XYZ file of C-alpha atoms in Angstrom:
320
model
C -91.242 138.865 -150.165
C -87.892 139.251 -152.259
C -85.551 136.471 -151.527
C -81.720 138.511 -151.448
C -78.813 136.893 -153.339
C -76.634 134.828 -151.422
C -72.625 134.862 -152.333
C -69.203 134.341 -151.443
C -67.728 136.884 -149.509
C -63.938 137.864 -150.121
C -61.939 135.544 -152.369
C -64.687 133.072 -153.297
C -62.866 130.827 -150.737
C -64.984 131.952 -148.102
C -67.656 130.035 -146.562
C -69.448 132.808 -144.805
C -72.462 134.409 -146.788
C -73.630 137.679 -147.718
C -76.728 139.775 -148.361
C -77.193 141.957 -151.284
C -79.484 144.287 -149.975
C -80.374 147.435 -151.662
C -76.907 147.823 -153.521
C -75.556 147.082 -150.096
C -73.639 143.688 -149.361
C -73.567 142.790 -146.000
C -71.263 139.663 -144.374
C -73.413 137.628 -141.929
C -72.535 134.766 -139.796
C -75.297 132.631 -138.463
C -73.698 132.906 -135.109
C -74.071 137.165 -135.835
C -76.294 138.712 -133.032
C -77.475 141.688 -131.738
C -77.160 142.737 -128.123
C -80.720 143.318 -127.596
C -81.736 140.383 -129.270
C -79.395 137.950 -127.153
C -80.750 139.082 -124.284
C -84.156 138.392 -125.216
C -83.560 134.963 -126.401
C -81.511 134.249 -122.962
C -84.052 135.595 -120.709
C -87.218 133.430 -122.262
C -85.585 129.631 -123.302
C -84.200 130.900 -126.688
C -87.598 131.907 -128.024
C -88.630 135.585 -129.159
C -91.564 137.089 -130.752
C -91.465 139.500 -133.571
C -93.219 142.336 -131.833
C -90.253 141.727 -129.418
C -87.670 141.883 -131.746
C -88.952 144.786 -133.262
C -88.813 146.674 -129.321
C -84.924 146.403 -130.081
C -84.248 146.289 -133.490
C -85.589 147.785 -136.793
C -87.398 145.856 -139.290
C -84.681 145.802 -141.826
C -82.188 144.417 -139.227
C -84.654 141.768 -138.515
C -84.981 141.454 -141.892
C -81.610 140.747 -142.082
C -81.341 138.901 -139.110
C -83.345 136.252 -140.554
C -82.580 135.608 -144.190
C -79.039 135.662 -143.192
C -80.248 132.570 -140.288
C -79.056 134.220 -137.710
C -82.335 133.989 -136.550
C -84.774 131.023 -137.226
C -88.511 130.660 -137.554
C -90.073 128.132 -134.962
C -93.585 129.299 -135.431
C -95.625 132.591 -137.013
C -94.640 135.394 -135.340
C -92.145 133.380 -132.924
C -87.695 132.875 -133.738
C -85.193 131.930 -132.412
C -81.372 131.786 -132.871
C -80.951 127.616 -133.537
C -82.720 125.724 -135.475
C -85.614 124.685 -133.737
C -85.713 121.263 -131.905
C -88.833 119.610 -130.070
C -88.234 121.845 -127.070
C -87.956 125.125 -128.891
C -90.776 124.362 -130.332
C -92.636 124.120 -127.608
C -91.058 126.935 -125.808
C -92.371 129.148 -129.020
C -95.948 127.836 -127.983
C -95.207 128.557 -124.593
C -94.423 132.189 -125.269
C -97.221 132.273 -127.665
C -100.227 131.039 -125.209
C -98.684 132.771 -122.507
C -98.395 129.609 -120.303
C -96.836 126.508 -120.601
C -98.735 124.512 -123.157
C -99.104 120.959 -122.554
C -97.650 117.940 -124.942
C -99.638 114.675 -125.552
C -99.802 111.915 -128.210
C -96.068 111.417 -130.210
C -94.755 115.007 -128.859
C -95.158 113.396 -125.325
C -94.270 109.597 -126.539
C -91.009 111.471 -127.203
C -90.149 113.048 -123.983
C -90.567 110.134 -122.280
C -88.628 108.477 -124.542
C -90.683 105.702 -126.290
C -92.008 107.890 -129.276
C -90.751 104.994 -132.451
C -92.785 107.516 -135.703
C -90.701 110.030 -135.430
C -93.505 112.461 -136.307
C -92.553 116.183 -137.323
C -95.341 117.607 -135.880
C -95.743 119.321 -132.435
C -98.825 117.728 -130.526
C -100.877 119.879 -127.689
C -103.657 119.829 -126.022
C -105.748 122.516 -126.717
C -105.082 125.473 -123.769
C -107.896 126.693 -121.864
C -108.956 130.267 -123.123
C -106.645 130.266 -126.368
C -107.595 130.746 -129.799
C -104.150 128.241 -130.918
C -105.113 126.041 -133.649
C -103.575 123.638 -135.944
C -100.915 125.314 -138.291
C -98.232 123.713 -140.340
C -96.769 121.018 -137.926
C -98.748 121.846 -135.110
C -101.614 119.606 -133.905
C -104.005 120.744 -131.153
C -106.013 118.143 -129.684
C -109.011 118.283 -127.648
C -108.666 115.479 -124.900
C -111.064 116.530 -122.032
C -109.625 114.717 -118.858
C -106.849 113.824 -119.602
C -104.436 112.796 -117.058
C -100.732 114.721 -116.774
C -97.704 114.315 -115.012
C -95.042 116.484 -114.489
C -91.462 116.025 -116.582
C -88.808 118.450 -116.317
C -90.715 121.392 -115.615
C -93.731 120.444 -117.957
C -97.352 119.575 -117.588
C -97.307 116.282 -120.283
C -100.202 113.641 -120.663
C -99.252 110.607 -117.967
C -96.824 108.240 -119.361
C -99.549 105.122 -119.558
C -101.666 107.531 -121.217
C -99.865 108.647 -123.732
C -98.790 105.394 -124.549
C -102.251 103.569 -125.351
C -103.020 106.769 -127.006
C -100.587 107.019 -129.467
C -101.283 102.960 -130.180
C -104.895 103.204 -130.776
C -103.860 105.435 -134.210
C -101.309 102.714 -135.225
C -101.098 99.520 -137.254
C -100.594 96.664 -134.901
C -96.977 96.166 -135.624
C -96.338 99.767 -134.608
C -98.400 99.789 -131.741
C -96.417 96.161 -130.389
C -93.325 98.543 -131.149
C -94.689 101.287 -129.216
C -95.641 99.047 -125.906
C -92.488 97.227 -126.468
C -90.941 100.584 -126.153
C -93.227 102.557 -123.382
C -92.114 99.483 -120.740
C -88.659 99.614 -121.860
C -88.289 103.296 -121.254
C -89.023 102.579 -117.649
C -91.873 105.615 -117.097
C -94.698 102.750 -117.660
C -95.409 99.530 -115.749
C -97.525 97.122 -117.709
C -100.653 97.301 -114.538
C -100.324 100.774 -115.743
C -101.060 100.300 -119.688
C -103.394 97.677 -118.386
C -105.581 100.294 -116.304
C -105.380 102.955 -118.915
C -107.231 100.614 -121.474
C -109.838 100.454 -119.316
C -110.057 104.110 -118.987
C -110.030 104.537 -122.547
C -112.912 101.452 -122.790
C -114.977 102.070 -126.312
C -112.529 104.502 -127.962
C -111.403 104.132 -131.451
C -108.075 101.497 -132.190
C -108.904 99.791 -128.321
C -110.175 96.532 -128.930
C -106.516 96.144 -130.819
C -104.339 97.091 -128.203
C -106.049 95.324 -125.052
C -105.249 92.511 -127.676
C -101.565 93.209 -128.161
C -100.735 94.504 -124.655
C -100.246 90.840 -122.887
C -97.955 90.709 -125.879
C -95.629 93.769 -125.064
C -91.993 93.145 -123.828
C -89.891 95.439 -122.948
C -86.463 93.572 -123.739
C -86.953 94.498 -126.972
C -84.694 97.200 -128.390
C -85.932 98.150 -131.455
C -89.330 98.558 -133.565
C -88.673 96.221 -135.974
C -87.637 93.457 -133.917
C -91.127 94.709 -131.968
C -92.322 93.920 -135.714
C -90.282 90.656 -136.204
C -91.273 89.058 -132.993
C -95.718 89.955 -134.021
C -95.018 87.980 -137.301
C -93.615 85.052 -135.215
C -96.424 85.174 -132.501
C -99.169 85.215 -135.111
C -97.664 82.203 -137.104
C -98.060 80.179 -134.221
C -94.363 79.758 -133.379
C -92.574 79.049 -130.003
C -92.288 82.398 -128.086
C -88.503 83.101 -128.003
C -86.448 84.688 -125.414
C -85.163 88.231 -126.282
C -82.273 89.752 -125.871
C -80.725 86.382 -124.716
C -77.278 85.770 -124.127
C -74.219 83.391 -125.256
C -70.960 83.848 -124.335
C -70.983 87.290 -124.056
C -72.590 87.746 -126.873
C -76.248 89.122 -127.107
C -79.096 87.690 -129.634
C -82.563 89.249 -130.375
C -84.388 85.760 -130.654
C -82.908 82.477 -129.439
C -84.819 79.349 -128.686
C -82.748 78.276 -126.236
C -83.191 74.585 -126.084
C -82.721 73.925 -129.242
C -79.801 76.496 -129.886
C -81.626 78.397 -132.646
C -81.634 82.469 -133.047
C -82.567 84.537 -135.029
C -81.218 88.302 -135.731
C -82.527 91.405 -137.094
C -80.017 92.546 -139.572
C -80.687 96.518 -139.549
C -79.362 99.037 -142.293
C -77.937 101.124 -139.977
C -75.992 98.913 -137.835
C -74.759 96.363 -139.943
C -73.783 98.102 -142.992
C -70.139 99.343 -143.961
C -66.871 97.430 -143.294
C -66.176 97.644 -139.937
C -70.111 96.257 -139.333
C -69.138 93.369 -141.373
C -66.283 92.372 -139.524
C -68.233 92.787 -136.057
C -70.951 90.752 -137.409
C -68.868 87.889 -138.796
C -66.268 87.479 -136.015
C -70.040 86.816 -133.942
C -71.903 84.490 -136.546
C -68.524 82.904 -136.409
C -68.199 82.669 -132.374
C -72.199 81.786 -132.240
C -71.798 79.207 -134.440
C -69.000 77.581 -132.239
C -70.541 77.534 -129.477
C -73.036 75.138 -131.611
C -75.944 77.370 -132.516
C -77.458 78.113 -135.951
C -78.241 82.287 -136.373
C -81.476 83.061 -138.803
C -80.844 86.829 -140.669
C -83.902 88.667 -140.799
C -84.242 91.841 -142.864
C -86.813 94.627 -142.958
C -88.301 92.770 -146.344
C -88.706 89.521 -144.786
C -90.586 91.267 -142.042
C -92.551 93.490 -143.901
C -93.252 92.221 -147.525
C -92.189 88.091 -147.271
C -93.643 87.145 -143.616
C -95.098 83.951 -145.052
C -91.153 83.089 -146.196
C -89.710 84.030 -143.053
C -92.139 82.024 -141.074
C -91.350 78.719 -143.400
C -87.355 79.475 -142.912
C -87.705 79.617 -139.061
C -90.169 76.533 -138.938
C -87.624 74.227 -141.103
C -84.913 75.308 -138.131
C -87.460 74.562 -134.893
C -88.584 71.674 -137.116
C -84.968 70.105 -137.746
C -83.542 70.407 -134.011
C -86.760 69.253 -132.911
């Protein structure tokens, strides 16, 4: 397909593009729309097929429509007017199965709120009498029996389900962060996890989380303190309390008795100036109050466990 040239309209000053098109050049503002079109998109959850969009506009218009992204692609034959989210998405499947479709594995981990990959990809079970298949970030799955519950409107795999699911494919550290997560999101109850690994008895990744899951907390916050907290419990050390709190102040490991925590230092939320500040004015305020704060980074975690286990066991060892 010919790509058109995109400009400047006007002055050069301009931020809104244009199409050359046959000689022709034609201003187009994503938020640009035609009647017929709007109308469409309103009446089935933003979503529209192209044999739709051709009942009320030409081909050329469409044409148009979409290289100037007023319209976007969610799937083959399927557009709509945003940029397609998760629920798009699935709203494109929808329209293209001609029922609701059904979300399982991370798709479903994510509605519920516990999904810590942050996978791309759409995951389904596979529809009853429906030729869908996988395409480029869609995954159908065949799970036969399933169980579902309903959320917002939706068919999904059941919570517990979905969980233990999504941690049998996972490393250990990311499935700890993904039961850490599924009982902190409040749709599963550890009996519930605990049930659904016996359903799923003698399936692939199993044996791994029935070993993990009397591990799973769901004070934890994040997945790498999920991942933190796994490299202390396999070296052996004290089990601390999470999320524990001192003075007002809120720390992801402490060892209470012996005034010892320990903090994971994320890039996100400790970096730039302001971050510093925070985090010094609390170091500072911890530490007068009489306890002694262990940093931990994503490399001490992930590529220098052995080091971060010796730091930590010289501090338990000392107050001891």
């Amino acid at each position: 397909m010919c790509v058109p040239k995109v400009s400047l309209a006007g002055d050069g000053l301009s931020t809104v593009p244009t199409l050359v098109l046959g000689g022709r050049t034609l201003a187009c503002e994503p938020g640009d729309m035609h009647d017929g079109v709007a109308e469409l998109l309103a009446a089935q959850s933003g979503v529209v097929t192209y044999q739709q969009l051709l009942s009320v506009v030409s081909r050329r218009m469409l044409q148009e429509l979409v290289e100037c992204g007023a319209l976007q692609r969610v799937w083959r034959g399927v557009y709509s007017r945003e940029i397609p989210d998760c629920r798009l998405r699935l709203c494109g499947l929808d329209l293209l199965v001609g029922r609701l479709v059904v979300p399982c594995l991370g798709t479903a981990a994510q509605l519920y709120g516990f999904d810590t990959e942050r996978s791309d990809k759409i995951h389904i079970l596979q529809p009853e009498h429906s030729r869908l298949r996988d395409q480029c970030g869609l995954c159908v799955h065949r799970r036969s029996g399933a169980p579902t519950a309903l959320m917002a409107g939706r068919h999904v795999t059941a919570p517990a389900w979905t969980a233990i699911e999504v941690c049998r494919g996972l490393s250990r550290p990311r499935a700890l962060a993904t039961l850490d997560a599924a009982l902190r999101s409040g749709h599963c109850r550890r009996s519930g996890l605990e049930s659904t690994v016996r359903l799923q008895a003698g399936r692939r990744g199993i044996t791994r989380v029935r070993e993990l899951l009397p591990q799973a907390d769901g004070r934890a916050e994040s997945p790498m303190e999920s991942e933190a907290r796994l490299v202390m419990l396999d070296a052996g050390l004290p089990i601390p309390e999470l999320q524990h709190e001192i003075n007002g102040w809120r720390v992801d490991f402490a060892w209470p008795d012996i005034r010892l925590a320990a903090e994971y230092d994320s890039d996100e939320w400790h970096t730039g100036a302001t971050a510093m500040r925070r985090d010094k004015a609390r170091i500072a305020g911890l530490q007068r109050a009489g306890w002694t704060v262990v940093p931990i980074t994503v490399d001490d975690v992930r590529r220098t466990p052995a080091a971060l286990i010796s730091r930590l066991s010289w501090h338990l060892a000392g107050a001891a």
